[in-house]
Amino acid sequence: NTSIGPVAVDPATASTLYAVIDALIFQSADGGSTWVSRSAGLPTSAINALATDPATATTLYAGTNGSGVYWSTNAGATWAPRRTGLPPDNIFALAIDPVSTTTLYAGTFDGVFRSTDAGATWTLRSTGMTDLRVRTVALDPANPATLYAGTDGGVFQSMDGGGTWAPRNVGLTVLPVRALVVHPSSPETLYAATNGGGVFWSTDS
């Protein structure tokens, strides 16, 4: 059976897609009708996360199992590691600041790490998080300094670019959160997919 992992869309050309298929990255230029391999330089470990630079469509980032973050500046033709400062940990989530696209966030089981130099170096940004097992990270598109992390212990919010965090779990009766989405035009609305408990939503950030 074919295993399908994360999927990312080219921000400039919606018919160009990237997908993890059987632990390798593939690209489609025709909306998914045909695919070509785009994994040169990647480790053999599984890919958990994919992100495309919203300002530079040919720049991509991949989060791996145990090998940190890799990036490509040529639409996935070749990849190189970008992991200085990251723990030898699985990268479960990647998010890119839509305003300052050299700022990235990575979710790991050691918390959230931030890079301000396109992934060249990373620093831990998890003060206030009582559960560091981060599965997903989402940014407020209107105010990217506000971000959310979904963890095995629920949702945490930061309003200062990950400097400090606070729990946001009132009404969230199932705490392991696997995916978070912020509404693109109404950023106080969020959706949280939980492990076995369905989807929850919030209309007050």
Tab-separated table of N, CA and C in Angstrom, residues 40-113:
chain	number	residue	atom	x	y	z
A	40	ALA	N	16.403	14.309	-3.992
A	40	ALA	CA	17.867	14.264	-4.024
A	40	ALA	C	18.463	15.043	-2.864
A	41	GLY	N	19.279	14.374	-2.052
A	41	GLY	CA	19.918	15.008	-0.909
A	41	GLY	C	19.186	14.816	0.396
A	42	LEU	N	17.962	14.302	0.362
A	42	LEU	CA	17.207	14.061	1.586
A	42	LEU	C	17.677	12.770	2.264
A	43	PRO	N	17.579	12.695	3.606
A	43	PRO	CA	17.913	11.445	4.289
A	43	PRO	C	16.857	10.393	3.999
A	44	THR	N	17.133	9.167	4.372
A	44	THR	CA	16.185	8.086	4.122
A	44	THR	C	15.072	8.040	5.168
A	45	SER	N	15.177	8.860	6.214
A	45	SER	CA	14.148	8.874	7.248
A	45	SER	C	12.865	9.503	6.699
A	46	ALA	N	11.752	9.211	7.374
A	46	ALA	CA	10.453	9.698	6.931
A	46	ALA	C	10.379	11.220	7.002
A	47	ILE	N	9.517	11.788	6.152
A	47	ILE	CA	9.254	13.228	6.136
A	47	ILE	C	7.926	13.464	6.844
A	48	ASN	N	7.959	14.263	7.904
A	48	ASN	CA	6.750	14.541	8.674
A	48	ASN	C	6.069	15.853	8.306
A	49	ALA	N	6.813	16.798	7.719
A	49	ALA	CA	6.261	18.125	7.480
A	49	ALA	C	6.845	18.712	6.203
A	50	LEU	N	6.023	19.483	5.482
A	50	LEU	CA	6.446	20.203	4.290
A	50	LEU	C	5.926	21.631	4.381
A	51	ALA	N	6.722	22.592	3.932
A	51	ALA	CA	6.282	23.983	3.898
A	51	ALA	C	6.909	24.671	2.703
A	52	THR	N	6.125	25.507	2.022
A	52	THR	CA	6.624	26.298	0.900
A	52	THR	C	6.688	27.757	1.309
A	53	ASP	N	7.749	28.437	0.886
A	53	ASP	CA	7.925	29.852	1.181
A	53	ASP	C	6.854	30.648	0.432
A	54	PRO	N	6.006	31.411	1.131
A	54	PRO	CA	4.933	32.137	0.444
A	54	PRO	C	5.423	33.255	-0.465
A	55	ALA	N	6.675	33.703	-0.282
A	55	ALA	CA	7.213	34.775	-1.117
A	55	ALA	C	8.091	34.259	-2.246
A	56	THR	N	8.699	33.093	-2.048
A	56	THR	CA	9.606	32.516	-3.047
A	56	THR	C	9.191	31.075	-3.278
A	57	ALA	N	8.439	30.855	-4.336
A	57	ALA	CA	7.781	29.562	-4.533
A	57	ALA	C	8.760	28.416	-4.717
A	58	THR	N	9.985	28.697	-5.122
A	58	THR	CA	10.949	27.615	-5.346
A	58	THR	C	11.675	27.196	-4.073
A	59	THR	N	11.399	27.870	-2.953
A	59	THR	CA	12.027	27.521	-1.676
A	59	THR	C	11.075	26.679	-0.843
A	60	LEU	N	11.539	25.516	-0.429
A	60	LEU	CA	10.741	24.584	0.361
A	60	LEU	C	11.532	24.115	1.572
A	61	TYR	N	10.799	23.680	2.581
A	61	TYR	CA	11.395	23.118	3.788
A	61	TYR	C	10.725	21.772	4.082
A	62	ALA	N	11.519	20.835	4.595
A	62	ALA	CA	11.007	19.522	4.964
A	62	ALA	C	11.460	19.174	6.367
A	63	GLY	N	10.540	18.711	7.195
A	63	GLY	CA	10.858	18.243	8.544
A	63	GLY	C	10.930	16.729	8.557
A	64	THR	N	12.006	16.183	9.085
A	64	THR	CA	12.267	14.749	8.986
A	64	THR	C	12.156	14.047	10.336
A	65	ASN	N	12.219	12.724	10.272
A	65	ASN	CA	12.311	11.889	11.468
A	65	ASN	C	13.767	11.772	11.884
A	66	GLY	N	14.165	12.534	12.882
A	66	GLY	CA	15.483	12.368	13.468
A	66	GLY	C	16.633	13.023	12.734
A	67	SER	N	16.373	13.693	11.607
A	67	SER	CA	17.456	14.331	10.856
A	67	SER	C	17.265	15.833	10.703
A	68	GLY	N	16.354	16.412	11.470
A	68	GLY	CA	16.174	17.860	11.455
A	68	GLY	C	15.422	18.363	10.238
A	69	VAL	N	15.721	19.611	9.876
A	69	VAL	CA	15.054	20.295	8.772
A	69	VAL	C	15.991	20.342	7.565
A	70	TYR	N	15.414	20.122	6.392
A	70	TYR	CA	16.126	20.284	5.127
A	70	TYR	C	15.433	21.367	4.307
A	71	TRP	N	16.208	22.014	3.426
A	71	TRP	CA	15.581	23.003	2.558
A	71	TRP	C	16.044	22.820	1.122
A	72	SER	N	15.223	23.338	0.218
A	72	SER	CA	15.531	23.344	-1.202
A	72	SER	C	15.240	24.744	-1.740
A	73	THR	N	16.119	25.242	-2.580
A	73	THR	CA	15.906	26.549	-3.205
A	73	THR	C	15.648	26.405	-4.700
A	74	ASN	N	15.431	25.173	-5.159
A	74	ASN	CA	15.196	24.948	-6.585
A	74	ASN	C	14.011	24.008	-6.804
A	75	ALA	N	12.934	24.292	-6.048
A	75	ALA	CA	11.668	23.562	-6.199
A	75	ALA	C	11.818	22.075	-5.938
A	76	GLY	N	12.708	21.725	-5.024
A	76	GLY	CA	12.851	20.344	-4.607
A	76	GLY	C	13.811	19.513	-5.427
A	77	ALA	N	14.493	20.133	-6.411
A	77	ALA	CA	15.442	19.353	-7.223
A	77	ALA	C	16.578	18.808	-6.365
A	78	THR	N	17.066	19.605	-5.418
A	78	THR	CA	18.096	19.165	-4.472
A	78	THR	C	17.775	19.730	-3.102
A	79	TRP	N	18.275	19.057	-2.064
A	79	TRP	CA	18.003	19.437	-0.674
A	79	TRP	C	19.303	19.483	0.118
A	80	ALA	N	19.322	20.318	1.170
A	80	ALA	CA	20.475	20.432	2.061
A	80	ALA	C	19.975	20.615	3.486
A	81	PRO	N	20.736	20.144	4.500
A	81	PRO	CA	20.290	20.271	5.893
A	81	PRO	C	20.320	21.712	6.386
A	82	ARG	N	19.351	22.055	7.251
A	82	ARG	CA	19.271	23.368	7.910
A	82	ARG	C	18.876	23.089	9.355
A	83	ARG	N	19.822	22.623	10.181
A	83	ARG	CA	19.421	22.091	11.490
A	83	ARG	C	20.292	22.558	12.648
A	84	THR	N	21.175	23.530	12.463
A	84	THR	CA	22.015	23.993	13.565
A	84	THR	C	21.145	24.525	14.705
A	85	GLY	N	21.304	23.956	15.884
A	85	GLY	CA	20.516	24.367	17.042
A	85	GLY	C	19.329	23.481	17.321
A	86	LEU	N	18.944	22.637	16.359
A	86	LEU	CA	17.827	21.722	16.575
A	86	LEU	C	18.288	20.486	17.331
A	87	PRO	N	17.416	19.893	18.143
A	87	PRO	CA	17.777	18.641	18.823
A	87	PRO	C	17.741	17.488	17.829
A	88	PRO	N	18.361	16.352	18.158
A	88	PRO	CA	18.273	15.167	17.302
A	88	PRO	C	16.897	14.530	17.470
A	89	ASP	N	15.905	15.210	17.010
A	89	ASP	CA	14.524	14.891	17.322
A	89	ASP	C	13.716	14.852	16.027
A	90	ASN	N	12.532	14.280	16.104
A	90	ASN	CA	11.623	14.316	14.965
A	90	ASN	C	11.024	15.715	14.826
A	91	ILE	N	10.941	16.190	13.593
A	91	ILE	CA	10.293	17.471	13.303
A	91	ILE	C	8.880	17.148	12.841
A	92	PHE	N	7.901	17.471	13.665
A	92	PHE	CA	6.519	17.122	13.360
A	92	PHE	C	5.773	18.228	12.623
A	93	ALA	N	6.231	19.474	12.740
A	93	ALA	CA	5.494	20.582	12.142
A	93	ALA	C	6.442	21.681	11.711
A	94	LEU	N	6.086	22.380	10.636
A	94	LEU	CA	6.817	23.546	10.170
A	94	LEU	C	5.808	24.631	9.811
A	95	ALA	N	6.126	25.877	10.176
A	95	ALA	CA	5.281	27.015	9.811
A	95	ALA	C	6.188	28.186	9.459
A	96	ILE	N	5.792	28.943	8.427
A	96	ILE	CA	6.583	30.066	7.933
A	96	ILE	C	5.808	31.353	8.160
A	97	ASP	N	6.484	32.368	8.690
A	97	ASP	CA	5.890	33.685	8.864
A	97	ASP	C	5.559	34.242	7.480
A	98	PRO	N	4.294	34.574	7.191
A	98	PRO	CA	3.945	35.043	5.846
A	98	PRO	C	4.436	36.443	5.530
A	99	VAL	N	4.822	37.213	6.560
A	99	VAL	CA	5.307	38.576	6.347
A	99	VAL	C	6.828	38.598	6.241
A	100	SER	N	7.483	37.948	7.199
A	100	SER	CA	8.937	37.826	7.197
A	100	SER	C	9.274	36.366	6.950
A	101	THR	N	9.426	35.982	5.691
A	101	THR	CA	9.455	34.565	5.349
A	101	THR	C	10.770	33.870	5.697
A	102	THR	N	11.749	34.614	6.205
A	102	THR	CA	12.954	33.959	6.711
A	102	THR	C	12.766	33.500	8.161
A	103	THR	N	11.592	33.789	8.743
A	103	THR	CA	11.263	33.325	10.090
A	103	THR	C	10.410	32.071	9.998
A	104	LEU	N	10.903	31.010	10.637
A	104	LEU	CA	10.218	29.724	10.622
A	104	LEU	C	10.065	29.200	12.043
A	105	TYR	N	9.081	28.330	12.217
A	105	TYR	CA	8.870	27.637	13.482
A	105	TYR	C	8.816	26.137	13.214
A	106	ALA	N	9.442	25.368	14.099
A	106	ALA	CA	9.457	23.912	13.993
A	106	ALA	C	8.906	23.312	15.273
A	107	GLY	N	7.984	22.381	15.135
A	107	GLY	CA	7.433	21.673	16.284
A	107	GLY	C	8.127	20.344	16.487
A	108	THR	N	8.639	20.114	17.701
A	108	THR	CA	9.357	18.889	18.040
A	108	THR	C	8.841	18.372	19.383
A	109	PHE	N	9.364	17.249	19.831
A	109	PHE	CA	9.025	16.742	21.165
A	109	PHE	C	9.870	17.414	22.245
A	110	ASP	N	10.688	18.387	21.871
A	110	ASP	CA	11.385	19.236	22.831
A	110	ASP	C	10.805	20.643	22.848
A	111	GLY	N	9.667	20.843	22.194
A	111	GLY	CA	9.037	22.152	22.155
A	111	GLY	C	9.102	22.789	20.775
A	112	VAL	N	8.892	24.114	20.754
A	112	VAL	CA	8.908	24.880	19.511
A	112	VAL	C	10.266	25.561	19.360
A	113	PHE	N	10.841	25.436	18.171
A	113	PHE	CA	12.085	26.118	17.841
A	113	PHE	C	11.794	27.167	16.766
